[in-house]
Amino acid sequence: MTTFLAFYQHLGPALTALVIGTFLLAGMVKGIIGLGLPTVAMGLLGLAMLPAQAAALLIIPSMVTNLWQLAFGGHLNALLKRLWLMLLLIFLGTGLGTLWLGMGAEQWVVRALGAALLIYALSGLCLPTFRMTPPTERWLAPLCGWITGIITSATGVFVIPAVPCLQALGLSRDQLVQALGLSFSVSTLALAAGLAWHGSLGAGEISASSLALVPALLGMWLGQAVRQRISAVLFRRVFFIGISLLGAHLLTSD
C-alpha cells in the first residue's frame, strides 16, 4: 500500500466510513475533555480491524493534536525537569515492550485492549483523585511510566496508569493539560517507532493516518464548541460509561 487511496480501497467503503466516523468522534471527545482520542480510536477500530492496523491509523492525528495541546501553557521546561524520568521510561517501556510483546493478530491482544479500556473507565468512574507526596512521586511516577509503556506496546492505549498518575501530582489545570500532551506525545512517538520496527507503519499507513487527521481536527473544533454548552463533568461520566462497555465487549469477544 503506497498511497492512502490504496489503503482505504483495501479497507472498503464500510470500514472507511468507520474510520472517518471514529476519528470525528474521537476528536470531539478530545475537544471537550482534553484527552481520549487514541482511547476512542483504538476501542472502536479494534472492533473491526487488527490493533496494529488501528494503531497505525492514529499516529498522525494523535501526534498533531497532542503537540497542539503541548504547545500552550508556558510550563514546558518545568514539566520536563519534573517528569523526564517518567517520560523516558514510557518511551523505553513502549520500545522494549514492542520487541517483547508486539501488537500482533492474536486474540489476547484484543482482550488486552479491552482490559486496558475497562480499567481506565472504571478508574475514572470509581476511584477518587488522590495526591502523591514528593517522596512517593520519585519512585511511583517512573514506575507508572514503565507500566504505561508496556501497556502501550501491547494495546496502543497509553492512558493507564499515566493519566491517574499525572492527575495525582497536584498540577494546575494548565499544567495538567500540558503534561498530558507531553506524555501522550512521547507515547505516540514510541508507538510509531515500534510499529515501524515491526513493519506495520509504512508509507501507505502514514498517508492513511494523515487523511484521518482531517476528521480528527474537525471533531476537536466541534468538541470545543460543544464544551461551552454542556457540563464537562456529565460528559466525562457518559464517556467513561461508554468506554467501559466497549472495553467489556472487547474483553469477552471471541
mmCIF file of C-alpha atoms in Angstrom:
data_model
loop_
_atom_site.group_PDB
_atom_site.id
_atom_site.type_symbol
_atom_site.label_atom_id
_atom_site.label_comp_id
_atom_site.label_asym_id
_atom_site.label_seq_id
_atom_site.Cartn_x
_atom_site.Cartn_y
_atom_site.Cartn_z
ATOM 1 C CA MET A 1 0.000 0.000 0.000
ATOM 2 C CA THR A 2 1.830 3.067 -1.231
ATOM 3 C CA THR A 3 -0.958 5.645 -1.059
ATOM 4 C CA PHE A 4 -3.827 6.362 1.279
ATOM 5 C CA LEU A 5 -6.192 5.576 -1.605
ATOM 6 C CA ALA A 6 -4.828 2.042 -1.818
ATOM 7 C CA PHE A 7 -5.137 1.694 1.944
ATOM 8 C CA TYR A 8 -8.793 2.769 2.010
ATOM 9 C CA GLN A 9 -9.631 0.809 -1.145
ATOM 10 C CA HIS A 10 -8.301 -2.214 0.700
ATOM 11 C CA LEU A 11 -10.490 -1.409 3.704
ATOM 12 C CA GLY A 12 -13.635 -0.940 1.625
ATOM 13 C CA PRO A 13 -16.390 1.697 1.980
ATOM 14 C CA ALA A 14 -17.848 0.379 5.243
ATOM 15 C CA LEU A 15 -14.550 0.363 7.144
ATOM 16 C CA THR A 16 -13.539 3.678 5.577
ATOM 17 C CA ALA A 17 -16.765 5.201 6.916
ATOM 18 C CA LEU A 18 -15.972 3.655 10.313
ATOM 19 C CA VAL A 19 -12.503 5.254 10.288
ATOM 20 C CA ILE A 20 -13.880 8.697 9.421
ATOM 21 C CA GLY A 21 -16.690 8.481 11.981
ATOM 22 C CA THR A 22 -14.325 7.154 14.650
ATOM 23 C CA PHE A 23 -11.823 9.985 14.310
ATOM 24 C CA LEU A 24 -14.600 12.563 14.168
ATOM 25 C CA LEU A 25 -15.990 11.219 17.447
ATOM 26 C CA ALA A 26 -12.530 10.795 18.997
ATOM 27 C CA GLY A 27 -11.636 14.380 18.088
ATOM 28 C CA MET A 28 -14.864 15.625 19.666
ATOM 29 C CA VAL A 29 -14.093 13.778 22.879
ATOM 30 C CA LYS A 30 -10.605 15.288 23.000
ATOM 31 C CA GLY A 31 -12.010 18.741 22.241
ATOM 32 C CA ILE A 32 -14.416 18.503 25.168
ATOM 33 C CA ILE A 33 -12.300 16.882 27.908
ATOM 34 C CA GLY A 34 -8.725 17.253 26.638
ATOM 35 C CA LEU A 35 -7.975 13.539 26.172
ATOM 36 C CA GLY A 36 -9.455 10.338 24.787
ATOM 37 C CA LEU A 37 -8.569 10.430 21.083
ATOM 38 C CA PRO A 38 -6.397 7.271 20.996
ATOM 39 C CA THR A 39 -8.631 5.552 23.544
ATOM 40 C CA VAL A 40 -11.775 6.024 21.471
ATOM 41 C CA ALA A 41 -9.954 5.304 18.201
ATOM 42 C CA MET A 42 -8.364 2.053 19.405
ATOM 43 C CA GLY A 43 -11.584 0.923 21.068
ATOM 44 C CA LEU A 44 -13.879 1.459 18.093
ATOM 45 C CA LEU A 45 -11.445 0.481 15.345
ATOM 46 C CA GLY A 46 -10.464 -2.576 17.377
ATOM 47 C CA LEU A 47 -13.981 -3.892 16.754
ATOM 48 C CA ALA A 48 -13.287 -4.233 13.039
ATOM 49 C CA MET A 49 -9.521 -4.431 12.391
ATOM 50 C CA LEU A 50 -6.292 -5.621 13.932
ATOM 51 C CA PRO A 51 -4.949 -3.489 16.791
ATOM 52 C CA ALA A 52 -1.685 -2.837 14.912
ATOM 53 C CA GLN A 53 -3.620 -1.501 11.915
ATOM 54 C CA ALA A 54 -5.789 0.686 14.156
ATOM 55 C CA ALA A 55 -2.701 1.974 15.992
ATOM 56 C CA ALA A 56 -1.025 2.903 12.688
ATOM 57 C CA LEU A 57 -4.046 4.999 11.709
ATOM 58 C CA LEU A 58 -3.998 7.032 14.925
ATOM 59 C CA ILE A 59 -0.305 8.054 14.787
ATOM 60 C CA ILE A 60 -0.649 11.333 12.851
ATOM 61 C CA PRO A 61 -3.945 12.526 14.445
ATOM 62 C CA SER A 62 -2.599 11.692 17.905
ATOM 63 C CA MET A 63 0.768 13.390 17.356
ATOM 64 C CA VAL A 64 -0.628 16.578 15.811
ATOM 65 C CA THR A 65 -3.396 17.061 18.387
ATOM 66 C CA ASN A 66 -1.033 16.299 21.275
ATOM 67 C CA LEU A 67 1.609 18.733 20.008
ATOM 68 C CA TRP A 68 -1.154 21.324 19.699
ATOM 69 C CA GLN A 69 -2.127 20.617 23.308
ATOM 70 C CA LEU A 70 1.514 20.670 24.395
ATOM 71 C CA ALA A 71 2.338 23.981 22.718
ATOM 72 C CA PHE A 72 0.218 26.150 25.020
ATOM 73 C CA GLY A 73 0.571 26.690 28.746
ATOM 74 C CA GLY A 74 4.061 28.048 29.314
ATOM 75 C CA HIS A 75 5.132 25.260 31.678
ATOM 76 C CA LEU A 76 7.096 23.011 29.316
ATOM 77 C CA ASN A 77 10.553 23.471 30.838
ATOM 78 C CA ALA A 78 9.325 22.953 34.395
ATOM 79 C CA LEU A 79 7.352 19.865 33.401
ATOM 80 C CA LEU A 80 10.317 18.365 31.549
ATOM 81 C CA LYS A 81 12.523 18.828 34.625
ATOM 82 C CA ARG A 82 9.906 17.206 36.837
ATOM 83 C CA LEU A 83 8.726 14.398 34.569
ATOM 84 C CA TRP A 84 11.783 13.495 32.469
ATOM 85 C CA LEU A 85 12.349 10.120 34.152
ATOM 86 C CA MET A 86 8.695 9.112 33.824
ATOM 87 C CA LEU A 87 8.719 10.160 30.150
ATOM 88 C CA LEU A 88 11.946 8.279 29.484
ATOM 89 C CA LEU A 89 10.520 5.098 30.999
ATOM 90 C CA ILE A 90 7.322 5.487 28.963
ATOM 91 C CA PHE A 91 9.473 5.560 25.827
ATOM 92 C CA LEU A 92 11.725 2.684 26.900
ATOM 93 C CA GLY A 93 8.814 0.594 28.174
ATOM 94 C CA THR A 94 6.994 1.016 24.884
ATOM 95 C CA GLY A 95 10.095 0.222 22.840
ATOM 96 C CA LEU A 96 11.148 -2.832 24.813
ATOM 97 C CA GLY A 97 7.547 -3.977 25.141
ATOM 98 C CA THR A 98 7.191 -3.803 21.360
ATOM 99 C CA LEU A 99 10.198 -6.101 20.950
ATOM 100 C CA TRP A 100 8.878 -8.466 23.628
ATOM 101 C CA LEU A 101 5.113 -8.415 23.124
ATOM 102 C CA GLY A 102 4.382 -6.698 19.832
ATOM 103 C CA MET A 103 0.834 -5.990 18.667
ATOM 104 C CA GLY A 104 0.015 -8.989 16.568
ATOM 105 C CA ALA A 105 -3.166 -10.684 15.434
ATOM 106 C CA GLU A 106 -3.517 -12.928 18.468
ATOM 107 C CA GLN A 107 -6.827 -12.808 20.324
ATOM 108 C CA TRP A 108 -5.079 -11.917 23.569
ATOM 109 C CA VAL A 109 -4.110 -8.531 22.089
ATOM 110 C CA VAL A 110 -7.764 -7.643 21.508
ATOM 111 C CA ARG A 111 -8.625 -8.796 25.022
ATOM 112 C CA ALA A 112 -5.713 -6.841 26.462
ATOM 113 C CA LEU A 113 -7.048 -3.766 24.678
ATOM 114 C CA GLY A 114 -10.481 -4.420 26.198
ATOM 115 C CA ALA A 115 -8.971 -4.850 29.655
ATOM 116 C CA ALA A 116 -6.989 -1.603 29.350
ATOM 117 C CA LEU A 117 -10.113 0.302 28.297
ATOM 118 C CA LEU A 118 -12.184 -1.233 31.084
ATOM 119 C CA ILE A 119 -9.594 -0.472 33.774
ATOM 120 C CA TYR A 120 -9.258 3.100 32.539
ATOM 121 C CA ALA A 121 -13.034 3.639 32.528
ATOM 122 C CA LEU A 122 -13.593 2.107 35.958
ATOM 123 C CA SER A 123 -10.756 4.143 37.461
ATOM 124 C CA GLY A 124 -12.322 7.306 36.058
ATOM 125 C CA LEU A 125 -15.775 6.369 37.352
ATOM 126 C CA CYS A 126 -14.962 4.873 40.738
ATOM 127 C CA LEU A 127 -11.605 5.964 42.069
ATOM 128 C CA PRO A 128 -11.264 9.253 43.942
ATOM 129 C CA THR A 129 -8.498 11.635 42.956
ATOM 130 C CA PHE A 130 -5.532 11.087 45.244
ATOM 131 C CA ARG A 131 -2.472 13.234 45.833
ATOM 132 C CA MET A 132 1.069 11.969 45.570
ATOM 133 C CA THR A 133 3.650 13.199 48.062
ATOM 134 C CA PRO A 134 7.108 14.176 46.696
ATOM 135 C CA PRO A 135 8.850 11.083 48.186
ATOM 136 C CA THR A 136 6.203 8.833 46.628
ATOM 137 C CA GLU A 137 6.386 10.676 43.300
ATOM 138 C CA ARG A 138 10.121 9.958 42.994
ATOM 139 C CA TRP A 139 9.543 6.200 42.639
ATOM 140 C CA LEU A 140 5.865 5.857 41.688
ATOM 141 C CA ALA A 141 5.834 8.224 38.685
ATOM 142 C CA PRO A 142 8.708 6.390 36.910
ATOM 143 C CA LEU A 143 7.044 3.045 37.694
ATOM 144 C CA CYS A 144 3.773 4.309 36.201
ATOM 145 C CA GLY A 145 5.732 5.430 33.135
ATOM 146 C CA TRP A 146 7.241 1.971 32.674
ATOM 147 C CA ILE A 147 3.879 0.204 33.081
ATOM 148 C CA THR A 148 2.231 2.684 30.697
ATOM 149 C CA GLY A 149 4.879 1.884 28.098
ATOM 150 C CA ILE A 150 4.323 -1.868 28.384
ATOM 151 C CA ILE A 151 0.541 -1.448 28.064
ATOM 152 C CA THR A 152 1.006 0.903 25.096
ATOM 153 C CA SER A 153 3.207 -1.610 23.279
ATOM 154 C CA ALA A 154 0.541 -4.316 23.537
ATOM 155 C CA THR A 155 -2.690 -2.347 23.104
ATOM 156 C CA GLY A 156 -1.989 1.103 21.634
ATOM 157 C CA VAL A 157 -3.721 2.689 24.656
ATOM 158 C CA PHE A 158 -1.427 4.979 26.645
ATOM 159 C CA VAL A 159 -3.637 6.383 29.388
ATOM 160 C CA ILE A 160 -3.164 3.747 32.102
ATOM 161 C CA PRO A 161 -1.657 4.394 34.573
ATOM 162 C CA ALA A 162 -0.121 7.633 33.226
ATOM 163 C CA VAL A 163 -3.280 9.768 33.404
ATOM 164 C CA PRO A 164 -4.210 8.940 37.043
ATOM 165 C CA CYS A 165 -0.553 9.434 37.974
ATOM 166 C CA LEU A 166 -0.375 12.893 36.403
ATOM 167 C CA GLN A 167 -3.702 13.833 37.963
ATOM 168 C CA ALA A 168 -2.257 12.948 41.372
ATOM 169 C CA LEU A 169 0.665 15.375 41.125
ATOM 170 C CA GLY A 170 -1.318 18.419 42.209
ATOM 171 C CA LEU A 171 -0.730 20.307 38.943
ATOM 172 C CA SER A 172 -2.770 23.332 37.964
ATOM 173 C CA ARG A 173 -5.291 22.872 35.133
ATOM 174 C CA ASP A 174 -2.956 24.407 32.543
ATOM 175 C CA GLN A 175 -0.013 22.367 33.799
ATOM 176 C CA LEU A 176 -2.051 19.152 33.730
ATOM 177 C CA VAL A 177 -3.281 19.737 30.174
ATOM 178 C CA GLN A 178 0.285 20.392 29.041
ATOM 179 C CA ALA A 179 1.647 17.407 30.989
ATOM 180 C CA LEU A 180 -0.932 15.137 29.328
ATOM 181 C CA GLY A 181 0.072 16.467 25.908
ATOM 182 C CA LEU A 182 3.724 15.808 26.756
ATOM 183 C CA SER A 183 3.071 12.258 27.976
ATOM 184 C CA PHE A 184 0.856 11.399 25.012
ATOM 185 C CA SER A 185 3.383 12.840 22.528
ATOM 186 C CA VAL A 186 6.165 10.651 23.931
ATOM 187 C CA SER A 187 3.864 7.615 23.885
ATOM 188 C CA THR A 188 2.840 8.272 20.285
ATOM 189 C CA LEU A 189 6.468 8.625 19.135
ATOM 190 C CA ALA A 190 7.439 5.407 20.884
ATOM 191 C CA LEU A 191 4.418 3.568 19.471
ATOM 192 C CA ALA A 192 5.222 4.803 15.961
ATOM 193 C CA ALA A 193 8.813 3.580 16.301
ATOM 194 C CA GLY A 194 7.620 0.170 17.479
ATOM 195 C CA LEU A 195 5.104 -0.190 14.654
ATOM 196 C CA ALA A 196 7.731 0.830 12.107
ATOM 197 C CA TRP A 197 10.159 -1.733 13.574
ATOM 198 C CA HIS A 198 7.576 -4.477 13.028
ATOM 199 C CA GLY A 199 6.733 -3.269 9.512
ATOM 200 C CA SER A 200 3.231 -2.057 10.425
ATOM 201 C CA LEU A 201 3.879 1.621 9.705
ATOM 202 C CA GLY A 202 4.941 2.212 6.121
ATOM 203 C CA ALA A 203 4.299 4.994 3.631
ATOM 204 C CA GLY A 204 0.755 3.801 2.943
ATOM 205 C CA GLU A 205 -0.192 3.723 6.612
ATOM 206 C CA ILE A 206 1.342 7.159 7.243
ATOM 207 C CA SER A 207 -0.601 8.598 4.295
ATOM 208 C CA ALA A 208 -3.816 6.992 5.522
ATOM 209 C CA SER A 209 -3.164 8.291 9.038
ATOM 210 C CA SER A 210 -2.578 11.794 7.626
ATOM 211 C CA LEU A 211 -6.001 11.671 5.975
ATOM 212 C CA ALA A 212 -7.562 10.617 9.307
ATOM 213 C CA LEU A 213 -6.234 13.894 10.747
ATOM 214 C CA VAL A 214 -8.950 15.819 8.879
ATOM 215 C CA PRO A 215 -11.986 14.359 10.743
ATOM 216 C CA ALA A 216 -9.974 14.385 13.993
ATOM 217 C CA LEU A 217 -9.318 18.138 13.739
ATOM 218 C CA LEU A 218 -12.920 18.785 12.706
ATOM 219 C CA GLY A 219 -14.054 16.766 15.705
ATOM 220 C CA MET A 220 -11.779 18.758 18.045
ATOM 221 C CA TRP A 221 -13.240 22.006 16.753
ATOM 222 C CA LEU A 222 -16.792 20.706 17.254
ATOM 223 C CA GLY A 223 -15.882 19.391 20.701
ATOM 224 C CA GLN A 224 -14.501 22.743 21.807
ATOM 225 C CA ALA A 225 -17.749 24.366 20.665
ATOM 226 C CA VAL A 226 -19.846 21.748 22.491
ATOM 227 C CA ARG A 227 -17.737 22.203 25.657
ATOM 228 C CA GLN A 228 -19.198 25.684 26.063
ATOM 229 C CA ARG A 229 -22.741 24.280 26.184
ATOM 230 C CA ILE A 230 -22.623 21.120 28.306
ATOM 231 C CA SER A 231 -21.265 20.068 31.661
ATOM 232 C CA ALA A 232 -17.779 18.595 31.294
ATOM 233 C CA VAL A 233 -18.392 16.501 34.419
ATOM 234 C CA LEU A 234 -21.523 14.926 32.912
ATOM 235 C CA PHE A 235 -19.772 14.279 29.616
ATOM 236 C CA ARG A 236 -16.815 12.625 31.352
ATOM 237 C CA ARG A 237 -19.204 10.269 33.156
ATOM 238 C CA VAL A 238 -21.008 9.332 29.938
ATOM 239 C CA PHE A 239 -17.637 8.925 28.210
ATOM 240 C CA PHE A 240 -16.305 6.563 30.883
ATOM 241 C CA ILE A 241 -19.514 4.501 30.864
ATOM 242 C CA GLY A 242 -19.264 4.135 27.084
ATOM 243 C CA ILE A 243 -15.579 3.180 27.256
ATOM 244 C CA SER A 244 -16.315 0.609 29.979
ATOM 245 C CA LEU A 245 -18.999 -1.055 27.829
ATOM 246 C CA LEU A 246 -16.683 -1.058 24.811
ATOM 247 C CA GLY A 247 -13.829 -2.498 26.872
ATOM 248 C CA ALA A 248 -16.059 -5.216 28.317
ATOM 249 C CA HIS A 249 -17.199 -6.180 24.822
ATOM 250 C CA LEU A 250 -13.623 -6.480 23.522
ATOM 251 C CA LEU A 251 -12.557 -8.355 26.640
ATOM 252 C CA THR A 252 -15.266 -11.005 26.255
ATOM 253 C CA SER A 253 -15.403 -11.249 22.438
ATOM 254 C CA ASP A 254 -14.456 -14.498 20.734
#
